[in-house]
Coordinates of C-alpha atoms in Angstrom, one line a residue:
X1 CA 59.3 39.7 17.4
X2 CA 60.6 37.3 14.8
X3 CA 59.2 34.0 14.2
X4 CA 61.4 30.9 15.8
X5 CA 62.0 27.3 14.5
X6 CA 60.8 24.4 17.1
X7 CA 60.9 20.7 17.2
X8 CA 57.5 19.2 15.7
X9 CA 57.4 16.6 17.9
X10 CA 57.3 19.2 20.8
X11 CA 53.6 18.4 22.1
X12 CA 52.2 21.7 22.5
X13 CA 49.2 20.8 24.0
X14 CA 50.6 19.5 26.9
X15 CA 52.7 22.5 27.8
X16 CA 51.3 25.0 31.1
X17 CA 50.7 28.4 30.3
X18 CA 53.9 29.2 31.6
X19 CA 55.6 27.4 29.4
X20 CA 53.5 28.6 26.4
X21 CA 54.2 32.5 27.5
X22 CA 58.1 31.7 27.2
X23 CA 57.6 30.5 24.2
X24 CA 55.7 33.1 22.3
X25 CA 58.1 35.8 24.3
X26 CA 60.6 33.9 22.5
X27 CA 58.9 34.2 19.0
X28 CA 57.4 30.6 18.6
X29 CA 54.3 30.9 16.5
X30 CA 52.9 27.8 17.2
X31 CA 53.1 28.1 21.1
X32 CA 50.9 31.3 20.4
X33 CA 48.6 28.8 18.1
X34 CA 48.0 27.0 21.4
X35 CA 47.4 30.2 23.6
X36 CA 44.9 30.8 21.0
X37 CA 42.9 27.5 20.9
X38 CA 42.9 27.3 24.5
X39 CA 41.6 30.2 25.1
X40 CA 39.6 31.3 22.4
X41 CA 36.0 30.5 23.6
X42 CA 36.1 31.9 26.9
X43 CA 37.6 35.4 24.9
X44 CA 34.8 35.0 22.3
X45 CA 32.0 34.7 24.4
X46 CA 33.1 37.9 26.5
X47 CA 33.6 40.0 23.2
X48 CA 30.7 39.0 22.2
X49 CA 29.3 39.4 25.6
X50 CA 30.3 43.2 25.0
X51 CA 29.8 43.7 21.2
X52 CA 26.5 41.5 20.9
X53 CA 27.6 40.7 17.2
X54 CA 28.9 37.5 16.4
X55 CA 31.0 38.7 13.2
X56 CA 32.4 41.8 15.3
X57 CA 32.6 39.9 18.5
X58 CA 35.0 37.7 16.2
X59 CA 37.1 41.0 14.3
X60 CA 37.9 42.6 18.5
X61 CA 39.2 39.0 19.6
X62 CA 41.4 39.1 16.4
X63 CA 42.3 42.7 17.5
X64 CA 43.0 41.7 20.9
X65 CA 45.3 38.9 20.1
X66 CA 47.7 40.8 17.8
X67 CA 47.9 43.8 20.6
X68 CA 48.8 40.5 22.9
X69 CA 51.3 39.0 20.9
X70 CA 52.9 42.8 20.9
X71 CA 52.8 43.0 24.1
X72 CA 53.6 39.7 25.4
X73 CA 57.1 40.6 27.0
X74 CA 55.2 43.0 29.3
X75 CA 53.0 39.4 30.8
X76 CA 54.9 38.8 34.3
X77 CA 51.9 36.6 35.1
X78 CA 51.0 38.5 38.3
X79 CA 47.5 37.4 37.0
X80 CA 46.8 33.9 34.7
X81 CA 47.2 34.3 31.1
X82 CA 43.1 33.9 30.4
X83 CA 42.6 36.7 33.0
X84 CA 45.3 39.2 31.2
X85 CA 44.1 38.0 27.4
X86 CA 40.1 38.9 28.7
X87 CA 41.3 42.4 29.9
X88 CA 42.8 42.7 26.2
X89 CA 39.4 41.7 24.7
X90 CA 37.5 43.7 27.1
X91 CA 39.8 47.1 26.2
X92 CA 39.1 46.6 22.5
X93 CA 35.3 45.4 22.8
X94 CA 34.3 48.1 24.9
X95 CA 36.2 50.7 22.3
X96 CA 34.6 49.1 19.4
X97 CA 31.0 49.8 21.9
X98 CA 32.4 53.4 22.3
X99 CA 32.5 54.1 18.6
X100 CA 29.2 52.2 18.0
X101 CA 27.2 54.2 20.3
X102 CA 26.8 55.5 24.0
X103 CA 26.2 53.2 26.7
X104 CA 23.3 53.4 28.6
X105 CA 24.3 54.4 32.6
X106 CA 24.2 51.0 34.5
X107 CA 22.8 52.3 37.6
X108 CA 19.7 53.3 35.3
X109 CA 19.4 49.9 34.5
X110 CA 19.4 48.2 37.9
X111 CA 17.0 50.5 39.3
X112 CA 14.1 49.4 36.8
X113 CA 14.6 45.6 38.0
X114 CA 12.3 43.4 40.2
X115 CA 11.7 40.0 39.8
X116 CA 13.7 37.1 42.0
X117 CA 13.2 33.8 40.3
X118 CA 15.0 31.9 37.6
X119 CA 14.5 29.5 34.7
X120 CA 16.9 26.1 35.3
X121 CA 18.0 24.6 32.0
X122 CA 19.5 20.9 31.8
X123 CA 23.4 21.4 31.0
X124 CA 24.0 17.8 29.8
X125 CA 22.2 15.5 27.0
X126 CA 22.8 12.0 26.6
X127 CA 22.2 10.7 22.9
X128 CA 19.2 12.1 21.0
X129 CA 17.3 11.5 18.2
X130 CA 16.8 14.2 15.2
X131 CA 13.9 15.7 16.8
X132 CA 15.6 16.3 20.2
X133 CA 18.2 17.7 18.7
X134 CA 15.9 20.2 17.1
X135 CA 14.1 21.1 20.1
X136 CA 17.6 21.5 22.2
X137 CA 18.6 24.1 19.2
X138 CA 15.0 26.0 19.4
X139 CA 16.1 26.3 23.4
X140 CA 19.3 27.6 22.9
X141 CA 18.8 29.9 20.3
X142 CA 15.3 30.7 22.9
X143 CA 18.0 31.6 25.7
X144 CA 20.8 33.3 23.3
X145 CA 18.6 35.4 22.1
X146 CA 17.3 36.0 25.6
X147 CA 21.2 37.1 26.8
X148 CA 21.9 39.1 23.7
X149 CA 18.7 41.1 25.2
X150 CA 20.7 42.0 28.5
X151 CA 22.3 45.6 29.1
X152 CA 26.0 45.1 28.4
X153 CA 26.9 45.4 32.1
X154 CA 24.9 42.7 32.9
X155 CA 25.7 40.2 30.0
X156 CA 29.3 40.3 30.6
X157 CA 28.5 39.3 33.9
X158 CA 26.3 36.0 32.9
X159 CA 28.7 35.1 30.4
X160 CA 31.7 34.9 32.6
X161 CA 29.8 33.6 35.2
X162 CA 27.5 31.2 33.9
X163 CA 28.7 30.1 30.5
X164 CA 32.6 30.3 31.2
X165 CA 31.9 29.1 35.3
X166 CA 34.6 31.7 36.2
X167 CA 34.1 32.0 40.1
X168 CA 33.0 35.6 41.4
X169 CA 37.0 36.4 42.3
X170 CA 38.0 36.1 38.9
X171 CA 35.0 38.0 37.4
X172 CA 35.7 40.3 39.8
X173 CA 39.4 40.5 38.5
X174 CA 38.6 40.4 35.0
X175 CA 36.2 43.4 35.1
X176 CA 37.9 45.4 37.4
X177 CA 34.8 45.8 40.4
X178 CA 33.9 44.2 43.4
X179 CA 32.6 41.0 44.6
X180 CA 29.3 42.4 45.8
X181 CA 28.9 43.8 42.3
X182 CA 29.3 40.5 40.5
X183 CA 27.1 39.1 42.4
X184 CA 24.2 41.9 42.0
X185 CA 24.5 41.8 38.4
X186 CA 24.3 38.2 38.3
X187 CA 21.2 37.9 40.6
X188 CA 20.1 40.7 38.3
X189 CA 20.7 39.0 35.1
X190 CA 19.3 36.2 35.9
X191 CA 15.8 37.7 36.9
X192 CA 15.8 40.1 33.3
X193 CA 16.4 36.4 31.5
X194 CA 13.6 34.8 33.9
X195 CA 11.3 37.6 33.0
X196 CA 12.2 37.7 29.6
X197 CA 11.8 34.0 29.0
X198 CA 8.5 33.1 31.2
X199 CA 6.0 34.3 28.6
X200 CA 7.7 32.3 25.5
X201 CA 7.9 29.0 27.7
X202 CA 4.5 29.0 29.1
X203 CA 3.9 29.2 25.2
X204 CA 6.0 26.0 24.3
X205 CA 4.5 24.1 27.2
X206 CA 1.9 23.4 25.4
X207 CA 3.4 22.1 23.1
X208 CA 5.6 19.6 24.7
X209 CA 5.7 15.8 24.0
X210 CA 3.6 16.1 20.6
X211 CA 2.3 13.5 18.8
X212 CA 1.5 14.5 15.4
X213 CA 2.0 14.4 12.0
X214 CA 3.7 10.4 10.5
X215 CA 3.6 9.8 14.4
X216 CA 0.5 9.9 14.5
X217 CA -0.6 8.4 11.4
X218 CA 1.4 5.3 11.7
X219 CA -0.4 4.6 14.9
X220 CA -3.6 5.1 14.0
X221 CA -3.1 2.9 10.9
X222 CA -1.7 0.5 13.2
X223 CA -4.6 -0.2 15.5
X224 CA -7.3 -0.2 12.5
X225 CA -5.2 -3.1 11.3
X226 CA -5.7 -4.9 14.3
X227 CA -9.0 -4.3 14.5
X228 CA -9.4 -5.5 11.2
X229 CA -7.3 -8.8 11.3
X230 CA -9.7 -11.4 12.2
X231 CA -9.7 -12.7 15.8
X232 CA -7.2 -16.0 16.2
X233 CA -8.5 -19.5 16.8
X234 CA -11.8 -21.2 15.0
X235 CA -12.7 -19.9 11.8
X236 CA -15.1 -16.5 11.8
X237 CA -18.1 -18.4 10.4
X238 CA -18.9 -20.1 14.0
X239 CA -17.6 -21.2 17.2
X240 CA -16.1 -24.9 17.2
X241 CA -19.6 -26.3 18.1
X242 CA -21.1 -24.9 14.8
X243 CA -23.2 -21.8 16.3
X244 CA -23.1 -18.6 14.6
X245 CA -20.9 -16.0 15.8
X246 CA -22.5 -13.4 18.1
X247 CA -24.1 -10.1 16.5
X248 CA -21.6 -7.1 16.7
X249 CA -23.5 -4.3 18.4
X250 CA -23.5 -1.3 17.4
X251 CA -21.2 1.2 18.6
X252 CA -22.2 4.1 21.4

């Protein structure tokens, strides 16, 4: 497919997918430039989802968009664009997994699981100060860390579900299985991340709200100045009628 020549003032970003697909099919490089930004979270996070590497999760989406742009006169868009790119990704992640090493049977992997609960993180900040913003980068890298832990099967599943908010019907559809199964490995995942991540926060709990280090310091400096500043009104040396101040007493 050879390259085409299109108007710059052409506003890509406001084209459907539709429009994009004829575009590429026609050769125009920069409609596939769109595809790409549009899409290329969702397909990262389910590489990576499969590959649990950020640099390979990053080489199979790569992969998986040249084999696209190949194959793009075969899209008849019986399923959205995102859905057929995914399958794409998922082809060449799980063949990258195959040549890694062998996957462990899923059906082993439900049958060890038990617990029903599950940790709620907020999905929204407002404006933070610097330490905030380091304790909201501790969490996620806490909960990453806790997803990159997660058997492959049910991984994919979270991702899609819970970081992409793809509805159960197009999980479903993306990963070629049922319903009931998207939704057993996603009540599944999210007990293994419950379990996973109960022990480390009932750690940081105890450390929440601190108040150390220049914190601290700056308000304990702050109150032994005010005890020290002498008390408004008549001078120290005596009360306005001339009798001596009362004895401090001693402290407890």
């Amino acid at each position: 497919m050879s390259p085409v020549h299109t108007p710059l003032a052409l506003d890509y970003a406001a084209l459907d997918d539709a429009a994009l697909v004829d575009g590429v099919q026609r050769g125009d490089r920069e409609a596939f430039r769109q595809v790409m930004r549009r899409c290329n979270q969702r397909l990262f996070r389910v590489a990576r989802g499969v590959v649990n590497d950020d640099n390979e999760a990053e080489d199979v989406v790569q992969e998986a968009y040249v084999h696209a742009y190949e194959k793009i006169d075969g899209f008849r868009g019986d399923a959205s664009l995102l859905t057929w790119l995914t399958r794409i990704v998922l082809n060449a992640a799980y063949g990258r997994l195959r040549q890694r090493r062998a996957t462990v049977g899923v059906e082993q992997i439900e049958a060890a699981q038990h617990e029903d609960r599950v940790v709620a993180f907020p999905s929204r900040f407002g404006h933070e100060d610097p330490a905030a913003t380091a304790t909201r980068a501790q969490i996620r890298a806490l909960v990453e860390h806790a997803i990159d832990d997660l058997a492959e099967p049910f991984r994919i599943v979270f991702v899609l579900r819970e970081l992409e908010g793809c509805t159960v019907e197009e999980t479903a559809a993306a990963l070629d299985l049922r319903e009931e199964t998207v939704k057993t490995r996603l009540h599944r995942a999210r007990r293994q991340l419950r379990a996973a991540l109960q022990d480390t926060l009932a750690t940081t709990l105890t450390d929440a709200f601190p108040f150390l280090g220049s914190r601290c310091d700056r308000m304990t400096d702050e109150v032994l100045k005010r005890l020290d500043a002498p008390p408004p009104g008549p001078s120290p040396s005596g009360d306005a009628d001339g009798s001596p101040p009362p004895a401090r007493r001693s402290p407890c």
